[in-house]
PDB file of C-alpha atoms in Angstrom:
ATOM      1  CA  MET A   1     135.730 -81.981  84.608  1.00 41.00           C
ATOM      2  CA  PRO A   2     132.067 -82.883  85.267  1.00 43.00           C
ATOM      3  CA  LEU A   3     131.190 -85.620  87.667  1.00 42.00           C
ATOM      4  CA  ARG A   4     129.825 -88.753  86.263  1.00 45.00           C
ATOM      5  CA  THR A   5     127.505 -91.404  87.488  1.00 40.00           C
ATOM      6  CA  PRO A   6     129.137 -94.156  89.547  1.00 38.00           C
ATOM      7  CA  VAL A   7     130.016 -97.140  87.358  1.00 38.00           C
ATOM      8  CA  VAL A   8     131.922 -99.501  89.773  1.00 36.00           C
ATOM      9  CA  LEU A   9     128.880-101.707  90.459  1.00 35.00           C
ATOM     10  CA  LEU A  10     127.893-101.697  86.778  1.00 37.00           C
ATOM     11  CA  MET A  11     131.210-102.730  85.630  1.00 42.00           C
ATOM     12  CA  CYS A  12     131.244-105.570  88.034  1.00 38.00           C
ATOM     13  CA  LEU A  13     127.850-106.808  86.718  1.00 36.00           C
ATOM     14  CA  VAL A  14     128.703-106.400  82.937  1.00 42.00           C
ATOM     15  CA  PHE A  15     131.978-108.244  83.195  1.00 44.00           C
ATOM     16  CA  ALA A  16     131.171-110.915  85.829  1.00 36.00           C
ATOM     17  CA  THR A  17     131.157-113.686  83.352  1.00 34.00           C
ATOM     18  CA  SER A  18     133.515-112.185  80.599  1.00 39.00           C
ATOM     19  CA  ALA A  19     136.148-110.866  82.816  1.00 37.00           C
ATOM     20  CA  PRO A  20     138.343-107.996  81.599  1.00 39.00           C
ATOM     21  CA  ALA A  21     142.046-108.319  82.228  1.00 40.00           C
ATOM     22  CA  SER A  22     143.365-106.289  85.087  1.00 42.00           C
ATOM     23  CA  ALA A  23     145.313-106.917  88.309  1.00 38.00           C
ATOM     24  CA  THR A  24     142.482-109.216  89.457  1.00 37.00           C
ATOM     25  CA  HIS A  25     140.903-110.680  86.314  1.00 57.00           C
ATOM     26  CA  ALA A  26     141.967-113.350  83.784  1.00 72.00           C
ATOM     27  CA  PRO A  27     142.020-112.723  80.014  1.00 91.00           C
ATOM     28  CA  VAL A  28     138.917-113.548  77.965  1.00 96.00           C
ATOM     29  CA  THR A  29     139.490-116.930  76.118  1.00 97.00           C
ATOM     30  CA  GLY A  30     137.777-118.538  73.183  1.00 97.00           C
ATOM     31  CA  VAL A  31     136.939-115.399  71.300  1.00 97.00           C
ATOM     32  CA  GLY A  32     138.406-115.116  67.845  1.00 97.00           C
ATOM     33  CA  PRO A  33     138.494-112.160  65.381  1.00 98.00           C
ATOM     34  CA  LEU A  34     135.355-110.560  63.964  1.00 98.00           C
ATOM     35  CA  ALA A  35     134.283-112.231  60.810  1.00 98.00           C
ATOM     36  CA  ALA A  36     134.961-110.363  57.644  1.00 96.00           C
ATOM     37  CA  ASP A  37     131.261-110.667  56.609  1.00 96.00           C
ATOM     38  CA  ALA A  38     129.742-109.875  59.993  1.00 96.00           C
ATOM     39  CA  VAL A  39     127.981-106.809  58.641  1.00 97.00           C
ATOM     40  CA  ALA A  40     127.878-107.593  54.902  1.00 95.00           C
ATOM     41  CA  THR A  41     124.150-106.924  54.587  1.00 95.00           C
ATOM     42  CA  VAL A  42     124.250-103.463  56.039  1.00 97.00           C
ATOM     43  CA  ASP A  43     123.254-100.718  53.589  1.00 97.00           C
ATOM     44  CA  THR A  44     125.930 -98.081  53.838  1.00 97.00           C
ATOM     45  CA  GLU A  45     123.581 -95.492  52.280  1.00 97.00           C
ATOM     46  CA  LEU A  46     121.828 -95.287  55.661  1.00 98.00           C
ATOM     47  CA  PHE A  47     124.811 -93.079  56.631  1.00 98.00           C
ATOM     48  CA  ALA A  48     124.166 -89.625  55.089  1.00 98.00           C
ATOM     49  CA  ARG A  49     127.126 -87.921  53.434  1.00 98.00           C
ATOM     50  CA  GLY A  50     128.610 -84.528  54.547  1.00 98.00           C
ATOM     51  CA  SER A  51     131.746 -82.475  54.512  1.00 98.00           C
ATOM     52  CA  PHE A  52     133.195 -80.198  57.190  1.00 98.00           C
ATOM     53  CA  THR A  53     135.942 -77.545  56.894  1.00 98.00           C
ATOM     54  CA  ALA A  54     137.580 -76.634  60.148  1.00 97.00           C
ATOM     55  CA  ALA A  55     138.963 -73.216  61.062  1.00 96.00           C
ATOM     56  CA  ASP A  56     142.523 -74.226  60.039  1.00 95.00           C
ATOM     57  CA  GLY A  57     141.172 -75.287  56.579  1.00 97.00           C
ATOM     58  CA  THR A  58     141.262 -79.005  57.181  1.00 97.00           C
ATOM     59  CA  VAL A  59     138.428 -80.716  55.157  1.00 97.00           C
ATOM     60  CA  LEU A  60     136.836 -83.861  56.632  1.00 98.00           C
ATOM     61  CA  PRO A  61     134.436 -85.847  54.625  1.00 98.00           C
ATOM     62  CA  TYR A  62     131.951 -87.669  57.081  1.00 98.00           C
ATOM     63  CA  ARG A  63     129.110 -90.002  57.208  1.00 98.00           C
ATOM     64  CA  ILE A  64     126.370 -89.730  59.817  1.00 98.00           C
ATOM     65  CA  LEU A  65     123.775 -92.269  60.794  1.00 98.00           C
ATOM     66  CA  PRO A  66     120.754 -90.680  62.462  1.00 97.00           C
ATOM     67  CA  PRO A  67     118.485 -92.311  65.025  1.00 97.00           C
ATOM     68  CA  ARG A  68     115.894 -94.481  63.300  1.00 93.00           C
ATOM     69  CA  HIS A  69     113.068 -92.534  64.778  1.00 90.00           C
ATOM     70  CA  VAL A  70     113.718 -88.879  65.731  1.00 90.00           C
ATOM     71  CA  ARG A  71     110.989 -87.955  68.198  1.00 90.00           C
ATOM     72  CA  ALA A  72     110.008 -84.330  68.813  1.00 88.00           C
ATOM     73  CA  GLY A  73     111.531 -82.966  72.031  1.00 90.00           C
ATOM     74  CA  HIS A  74     114.087 -85.812  72.445  1.00 95.00           C
ATOM     75  CA  ARG A  75     117.779 -85.524  72.216  1.00 97.00           C
ATOM     76  CA  TYR A  76     120.055 -88.554  71.454  1.00 98.00           C
ATOM     77  CA  PRO A  77     123.618 -89.652  72.161  1.00 98.00           C
ATOM     78  CA  LEU A  78     126.367 -89.074  69.633  1.00 98.00           C
ATOM     79  CA  VAL A  79     128.902 -91.872  68.954  1.00 98.00           C
ATOM     80  CA  LEU A  80     132.056 -90.524  67.268  1.00 98.00           C
ATOM     81  CA  GLN A  81     133.257 -93.683  65.410  1.00 98.00           C
ATOM     82  CA  PHE A  82     136.932 -93.530  64.393  1.00 98.00           C
ATOM     83  CA  HIS A  83     138.295 -95.632  61.450  1.00 98.00           C
ATOM     84  CA  SER A  84     141.541 -97.533  61.303  1.00 98.00           C
ATOM     85  CA  SER A  85     144.447 -96.667  58.858  1.00 97.00           C
ATOM     86  CA  GLY A  86     142.598 -98.809  56.281  1.00 97.00           C
ATOM     87  CA  GLY A  87     139.910 -96.015  55.974  1.00 98.00           C
ATOM     88  CA  ILE A  88     142.379 -93.222  55.140  1.00 98.00           C
ATOM     89  CA  GLY A  89     141.339 -91.426  51.943  1.00 98.00           C
ATOM     90  CA  ALA A  90     138.778 -88.939  50.612  1.00 97.00           C
ATOM     91  CA  ASP A  91     136.192 -91.026  49.087  1.00 98.00           C
ATOM     92  CA  ASN A  92     133.815 -90.634  52.061  1.00 98.00           C
ATOM     93  CA  ALA A  93     133.226 -94.481  51.967  1.00 98.00           C
ATOM     94  CA  ALA A  94     136.286 -96.311  53.129  1.00 98.00           C
ATOM     95  CA  GLN A  95     135.886 -95.141  56.801  1.00 98.00           C
ATOM     96  CA  LEU A  96     132.721 -97.251  57.019  1.00 98.00           C
ATOM     97  CA  ASP A  97     134.485-100.355  58.424  1.00 97.00           C
ATOM     98  CA  ARG A  98     132.833-103.214  60.152  1.00 97.00           C
ATOM     99  CA  LEU A  99     132.455-101.513  63.502  1.00 98.00           C
ATOM    100  CA  ALA A 100     130.978 -98.418  61.935  1.00 98.00           C
ATOM    101  CA  ARG A 101     128.493-100.438  59.863  1.00 98.00           C
ATOM    102  CA  SER A 102     127.504-102.476  62.920  1.00 98.00           C
ATOM    103  CA  TRP A 103     125.685 -99.426  64.263  1.00 98.00           C
ATOM    104  CA  ALA A 104     123.205 -99.681  61.366  1.00 98.00           C
ATOM    105  CA  MET A 105     122.242-103.350  61.917  1.00 98.00           C
ATOM    106  CA  PRO A 106     118.525-103.128  62.393  1.00 97.00           C
ATOM    107  CA  ALA A 107     118.372-104.630  65.898  1.00 97.00           C
ATOM    108  CA  THR A 108     121.379-102.480  67.027  1.00 98.00           C
ATOM    109  CA  ARG A 109     119.953 -99.251  65.585  1.00 97.00           C
ATOM    110  CA  GLU A 110     116.668 -99.970  67.252  1.00 97.00           C
ATOM    111  CA  ARG A 111     118.182-100.740  70.685  1.00 98.00           C
ATOM    112  CA  TYR A 112     120.609 -97.775  70.707  1.00 98.00           C
ATOM    113  CA  PRO A 113     118.862 -94.727  69.090  1.00 98.00           C
ATOM    114  CA  ALA A 114     121.861 -92.351  68.452  1.00 98.00           C
ATOM    115  CA  TYR A 115     123.719 -90.260  65.913  1.00 98.00           C
ATOM    116  CA  VAL A 116     126.780 -92.134  64.746  1.00 98.00           C
ATOM    117  CA  LEU A 117     129.391 -89.839  63.213  1.00 98.00           C
ATOM    118  CA  VAL A 118     132.174 -91.342  61.072  1.00 98.00           C
ATOM    119  CA  PRO A 119     134.812 -88.806  59.803  1.00 98.00           C
ATOM    120  CA  GLN A 120     137.302 -89.747  57.298  1.00 98.00           C
ATOM    121  CA  PHE A 121     140.894 -88.698  57.609  1.00 98.00           C
ATOM    122  CA  ALA A 122     143.098 -87.881  54.549  1.00 98.00           C
ATOM    123  CA  GLY A 123     146.098 -89.027  56.715  1.00 97.00           C
ATOM    124  CA  ARG A 124     146.676 -90.420  60.192  1.00 98.00           C
ATOM    125  CA  SER A 125     144.499 -89.303  63.121  1.00 98.00           C
ATOM    126  CA  ALA A 126     147.040 -90.635  65.771  1.00 98.00           C
ATOM    127  CA  ASN A 127     150.823 -91.189  65.551  1.00 97.00           C
ATOM    128  CA  TYR A 128     152.772 -93.797  67.442  1.00 96.00           C
ATOM    129  CA  GLY A 129     155.575 -95.079  65.234  1.00 89.00           C
ATOM    130  CA  PRO A 130     156.689 -98.785  64.877  1.00 90.00           C
ATOM    131  CA  ALA A 131     155.534-101.390  67.221  1.00 90.00           C
ATOM    132  CA  ALA A 132     157.501-101.179  70.457  1.00 87.00           C
ATOM    133  CA  PRO A 133     156.836-102.034  74.183  1.00 81.00           C
ATOM    134  CA  ASP A 134     157.186 -98.405  75.315  1.00 85.00           C
ATOM    135  CA  GLN A 135     155.330 -96.613  72.620  1.00 95.00           C
ATOM    136  CA  ALA A 136     152.634 -93.951  73.264  1.00 97.00           C
ATOM    137  CA  ALA A 137     150.201 -92.306  70.949  1.00 98.00           C
ATOM    138  CA  THR A 138     150.092 -88.558  70.034  1.00 97.00           C
ATOM    139  CA  ALA A 139     147.350 -86.736  68.140  1.00 98.00           C
ATOM    140  CA  ALA A 140     147.794 -85.878  64.629  1.00 97.00           C
ATOM    141  CA  PRO A 141     146.573 -82.221  63.582  1.00 96.00           C
ATOM    142  CA  ALA A 142     143.554 -83.598  61.824  1.00 97.00           C
ATOM    143  CA  LEU A 143     142.165 -85.036  65.106  1.00 98.00           C
ATOM    144  CA  HIS A 144     141.544 -81.396  66.231  1.00 97.00           C
ATOM    145  CA  ALA A 145     139.340 -80.931  63.126  1.00 98.00           C
ATOM    146  CA  ALA A 146     137.315 -84.050  63.984  1.00 98.00           C
ATOM    147  CA  LEU A 147     136.562 -82.719  67.445  1.00 98.00           C
ATOM    148  CA  ALA A 148     135.530 -79.452  65.931  1.00 98.00           C
ATOM    149  CA  LEU A 149     133.158 -81.462  63.659  1.00 98.00           C
ATOM    150  CA  VAL A 150     131.736 -83.088  66.826  1.00 98.00           C
ATOM    151  CA  ARG A 151     130.876 -79.688  68.164  1.00 98.00           C
ATOM    152  CA  TYR A 152     129.265 -78.646  64.880  1.00 98.00           C
ATOM    153  CA  VAL A 153     127.058 -81.794  64.714  1.00 98.00           C
ATOM    154  CA  ALA A 154     126.121 -81.394  68.376  1.00 98.00           C
ATOM    155  CA  ALA A 155     124.978 -77.763  67.587  1.00 97.00           C
ATOM    156  CA  THR A 156     123.060 -78.618  64.507  1.00 97.00           C
ATOM    157  CA  HIS A 157     121.379 -81.863  65.469  1.00 97.00           C
ATOM    158  CA  ARG A 158     119.335 -83.080  68.384  1.00 97.00           C
ATOM    159  CA  VAL A 159     122.297 -84.316  70.318  1.00 98.00           C
ATOM    160  CA  ASP A 160     122.385 -84.910  74.128  1.00 98.00           C
ATOM    161  CA  THR A 161     125.747 -83.297  74.807  1.00 97.00           C
ATOM    162  CA  SER A 162     126.004 -85.098  78.159  1.00 98.00           C
ATOM    163  CA  ARG A 163     126.265 -88.505  76.159  1.00 98.00           C
ATOM    164  CA  ILE A 164     128.907 -88.041  73.617  1.00 98.00           C
ATOM    165  CA  TYR A 165     131.143 -91.224  73.160  1.00 98.00           C
ATOM    166  CA  ALA A 166     134.315 -92.055  71.239  1.00 98.00           C
ATOM    167  CA  VAL A 167     134.889 -95.491  69.721  1.00 98.00           C
ATOM    168  CA  GLY A 168     137.484 -96.923  67.303  1.00 98.00           C
ATOM    169  CA  PHE A 169     139.722 -99.753  66.300  1.00 98.00           C
ATOM    170  CA  SER A 170     143.575 -99.682  65.735  1.00 98.00           C
ATOM    171  CA  MET A 171     144.470 -96.096  64.627  1.00 98.00           C
ATOM    172  CA  GLY A 172     140.877 -95.291  65.502  1.00 98.00           C
ATOM    173  CA  GLY A 173     141.176 -96.880  68.868  1.00 98.00           C
ATOM    174  CA  SER A 174     144.322 -94.607  69.425  1.00 98.00           C
ATOM    175  CA  ALA A 175     142.299 -91.517  68.331  1.00 98.00           C
ATOM    176  CA  ALA A 176     139.518 -92.513  70.771  1.00 98.00           C
ATOM    177  CA  TRP A 177     142.125 -92.707  73.512  1.00 98.00           C
ATOM    178  CA  LEU A 178     143.537 -89.219  72.613  1.00 98.00           C
ATOM    179  CA  SER A 179     140.300 -87.310  72.189  1.00 98.00           C
ATOM    180  CA  PRO A 180     139.702 -86.555  75.800  1.00 97.00           C
ATOM    181  CA  THR A 181     143.212 -84.843  75.987  1.00 97.00           C
ATOM    182  CA  LEU A 182     142.110 -82.473  73.193  1.00 97.00           C
ATOM    183  CA  ALA A 183     138.515 -81.809  74.411  1.00 96.00           C
ATOM    184  CA  PRO A 184     138.408 -82.261  78.185  1.00 93.00           C
ATOM    185  CA  GLY A 185     134.940 -82.669  79.523  1.00 92.00           C
ATOM    186  CA  GLN A 186     133.401 -83.425  76.073  1.00 95.00           C
ATOM    187  CA  PHE A 187     133.089 -87.176  76.336  1.00 98.00           C
ATOM    188  CA  ALA A 188     131.028 -89.299  78.612  1.00 98.00           C
ATOM    189  CA  ALA A 189     133.002 -92.491  77.898  1.00 98.00           C
ATOM    190  CA  ILE A 190     135.442 -93.920  75.433  1.00 98.00           C
ATOM    191  CA  VAL A 191     135.859 -97.414  73.854  1.00 98.00           C
ATOM    192  CA  PRO A 192     139.366 -97.876  72.289  1.00 98.00           C
ATOM    193  CA  ILE A 193     139.948-101.228  70.646  1.00 98.00           C
ATOM    194  CA  ALA A 194     143.478-102.358  69.804  1.00 98.00           C
ATOM    195  CA  GLY A 195     144.787 -98.827  69.990  1.00 98.00           C
ATOM    196  CA  ILE A 196     147.813 -97.282  71.482  1.00 98.00           C
ATOM    197  CA  ALA A 197     147.263 -95.390  74.730  1.00 98.00           C
ATOM    198  CA  PRO A 198     148.600 -91.832  75.390  1.00 98.00           C
ATOM    199  CA  PRO A 199     151.709 -91.242  77.492  1.00 97.00           C
ATOM    200  CA  ASN A 200     151.363 -91.330  81.220  1.00 97.00           C
ATOM    201  CA  THR A 201     151.597 -87.516  81.447  1.00 96.00           C
ATOM    202  CA  ALA A 202     148.064 -87.374  80.013  1.00 97.00           C
ATOM    203  CA  ALA A 203     146.562 -89.284  82.804  1.00 97.00           C
ATOM    204  CA  SER A 204     144.820 -86.374  84.518  1.00 95.00           C
ATOM    205  CA  ALA A 205     142.331 -86.083  81.683  1.00 95.00           C
ATOM    206  CA  TYR A 206     140.900 -89.552  82.392  1.00 96.00           C
ATOM    207  CA  THR A 207     140.632 -89.710  86.167  1.00 89.00           C
ATOM    208  CA  GLN A 208     136.779 -89.159  86.077  1.00 93.00           C
ATOM    209  CA  LEU A 209     136.258 -90.737  82.605  1.00 97.00           C
ATOM    210  CA  PRO A 210     134.849 -94.300  82.098  1.00 97.00           C
ATOM    211  CA  VAL A 211     136.926 -96.141  79.700  1.00 98.00           C
ATOM    212  CA  LEU A 212     136.576 -99.671  78.394  1.00 98.00           C
ATOM    213  CA  ALA A 213     139.623-100.689  76.347  1.00 98.00           C
ATOM    214  CA  MET A 214     139.866-103.936  74.492  1.00 98.00           C
ATOM    215  CA  HIS A 215     143.030-105.468  73.006  1.00 98.00           C
ATOM    216  CA  GLY A 216     144.330-108.957  71.958  1.00 98.00           C
ATOM    217  CA  ASP A 217     147.355-110.094  73.888  1.00 97.00           C
ATOM    218  CA  THR A 218     149.059-111.443  70.770  1.00 97.00           C
ATOM    219  CA  ASP A 219     148.743-108.155  68.778  1.00 97.00           C
ATOM    220  CA  ASP A 220     152.157-107.601  67.313  1.00 96.00           C
ATOM    221  CA  GLU A 221     151.151-104.536  65.179  1.00 96.00           C
ATOM    222  CA  ASN A 222     149.750-102.463  68.111  1.00 97.00           C
ATOM    223  CA  PRO A 223     151.210-104.209  71.105  1.00 96.00           C
ATOM    224  CA  ILE A 224     148.954-104.520  74.181  1.00 97.00           C
ATOM    225  CA  THR A 225     151.714-103.149  76.372  1.00 96.00           C
ATOM    226  CA  ALA A 226     150.794 -99.503  75.932  1.00 97.00           C
ATOM    227  CA  ASP A 227     147.166-100.126  77.053  1.00 97.00           C
ATOM    228  CA  ARG A 228     148.304-102.193  80.020  1.00 97.00           C
ATOM    229  CA  ARG A 229     150.704 -99.384  81.055  1.00 96.00           C
ATOM    230  CA  PHE A 230     148.126 -96.631  80.833  1.00 97.00           C
ATOM    231  CA  VAL A 231     145.241 -98.497  82.346  1.00 97.00           C
ATOM    232  CA  ARG A 232     147.453 -99.425  85.333  1.00 96.00           C
ATOM    233  CA  VAL A 233     148.362 -95.727  85.755  1.00 97.00           C
ATOM    234  CA  LEU A 234     144.730 -94.705  85.570  1.00 97.00           C
ATOM    235  CA  ARG A 235     143.520 -97.293  87.968  1.00 96.00           C
ATOM    236  CA  ALA A 236     146.292 -96.399  90.454  1.00 96.00           C
ATOM    237  CA  ARG A 237     144.995 -92.887  90.332  1.00 95.00           C
ATOM    238  CA  GLY A 238     141.436 -93.995  91.159  1.00 94.00           C
ATOM    239  CA  GLY A 239     140.209 -93.856  87.479  1.00 94.00           C
ATOM    240  CA  GLN A 240     137.460 -95.885  85.951  1.00 91.00           C
ATOM    241  CA  ALA A 241     139.497 -97.640  83.240  1.00 96.00           C
ATOM    242  CA  VAL A 242     139.153-101.312  82.443  1.00 96.00           C
ATOM    243  CA  LEU A 243     141.198-103.229  79.958  1.00 97.00           C
ATOM    244  CA  ARG A 244     139.612-106.274  78.494  1.00 97.00           C
ATOM    245  CA  GLU A 245     142.210-108.505  77.206  1.00 98.00           C
ATOM    246  CA  TYR A 246     141.659-111.245  74.699  1.00 98.00           C
ATOM    247  CA  HIS A 247     143.881-114.287  74.942  1.00 97.00           C
ATOM    248  CA  GLY A 248     145.400-115.304  71.603  1.00 97.00           C
ATOM    249  CA  LEU A 249     143.776-112.529  69.558  1.00 98.00           C
ATOM    250  CA  ALA A 250     146.067-110.706  67.189  1.00 98.00           C
ATOM    251  CA  HIS A 251     145.494-107.304  65.595  1.00 98.00           C
ATOM    252  CA  GLN A 252     141.738-107.815  64.901  1.00 97.00           C
ATOM    253  CA  PRO A 253     138.530-106.662  66.324  1.00 98.00           C
ATOM    254  CA  PRO A 254     137.188-109.344  68.655  1.00 98.00           C
ATOM    255  CA  ALA A 255     134.139-111.269  67.482  1.00 98.00           C
ATOM    256  CA  ASP A 256     132.009-110.396  70.504  1.00 98.00           C
ATOM    257  CA  ILE A 257     131.812-106.665  69.756  1.00 98.00           C
ATOM    258  CA  VAL A 258     129.115-107.421  67.057  1.00 98.00           C
ATOM    259  CA  PRO A 259     126.302-107.287  67.893  1.00 97.00           C
ATOM    260  CA  GLY A 260     127.953-106.552  71.114  1.00 98.00           C
ATOM    261  CA  THR A 261     125.003-105.591  73.407  1.00 98.00           C
ATOM    262  CA  TRP A 262     127.196-106.107  76.469  1.00 97.00           C
ATOM    263  CA  TRP A 263     129.609-103.230  75.741  1.00 98.00           C
ATOM    264  CA  ARG A 264     126.949-100.944  74.011  1.00 98.00           C
ATOM    265  CA  ASP A 265     124.697-101.273  77.007  1.00 98.00           C
ATOM    266  CA  TRP A 266     127.579-100.252  79.168  1.00 98.00           C
ATOM    267  CA  LEU A 267     128.492 -97.275  76.881  1.00 98.00           C
ATOM    268  CA  PHE A 268     124.936 -95.915  76.635  1.00 98.00           C
ATOM    269  CA  GLN A 269     124.612 -95.928  80.552  1.00 98.00           C
ATOM    270  CA  GLN A 270     127.398 -93.427  80.820  1.00 98.00           C
ATOM    271  CA  LYS A 271     126.402 -89.746  81.160  1.00 97.00           C
ATOM    272  CA  GLN A 272     128.053 -86.621  82.289  1.00 91.00           C
ATOM    273  CA  MET A 273     126.492 -85.008  85.136  1.00 73.00           C
ATOM    274  CA  PRO A 274     126.370 -81.047  85.667  1.00 63.00           C
ATOM    275  CA  PRO A 275     128.766 -79.707  88.098  1.00 52.00           C
ATOM    276  CA  ARG A 276     127.358 -79.365  91.631  1.00 42.00           C
TER     277      ARG A 276
END
């Protein structure tokens, strides 16, 4: 897997006043759930419509938000934005949840010029069964098609392939967790939110991958225990994973992710470096 730029000092600076939970940090307090109307004014038609058929015949409707200003000779990051189970369908609309739409907020779009790709799944993208302390996520077949879609978009748009990121909430957070196991070396960083982490046997795919996981510690739909388990394993192996726990937050996106310059700044700093 390609080497990446060091992030240890950056992580210390980013989280100095809003500490992520790990062996040495306290949970974040006083942050509630993201408001239902947080992105109510965003025009979803800014996301162009498309459809992709994978080699196995899987059809994925998708929406894509281009950079506001595409400059000649420039390439831009690609954010693969996964939806939760509430976005399952084929209308090419329901996948545009609050987190997806937040990328189209004028100030956010100006600050982070990027392609934002939002595929829609007809079924689950990640499987993990009922809530349980020892659960782990596994990829659904359609997740392979989504990663093929990423490769297609990267080849047909002005994408900086050293800056491809995966982000998602709930089922989408689990898909973001799982993507590096299906496409080793493709991602520069991932941000899974309230997802279920993979089994410990998958840890080798993450040892050089910057990860910022977020999770409420009272989530009874996707218990935080899976993220705690996996991040602990990754850190024990020298990995760059951080788990930011929100005290008292249930199964909801935390309010501080929108506009969320603190985590988006971190994300856009991550870049794959060519092998030496």
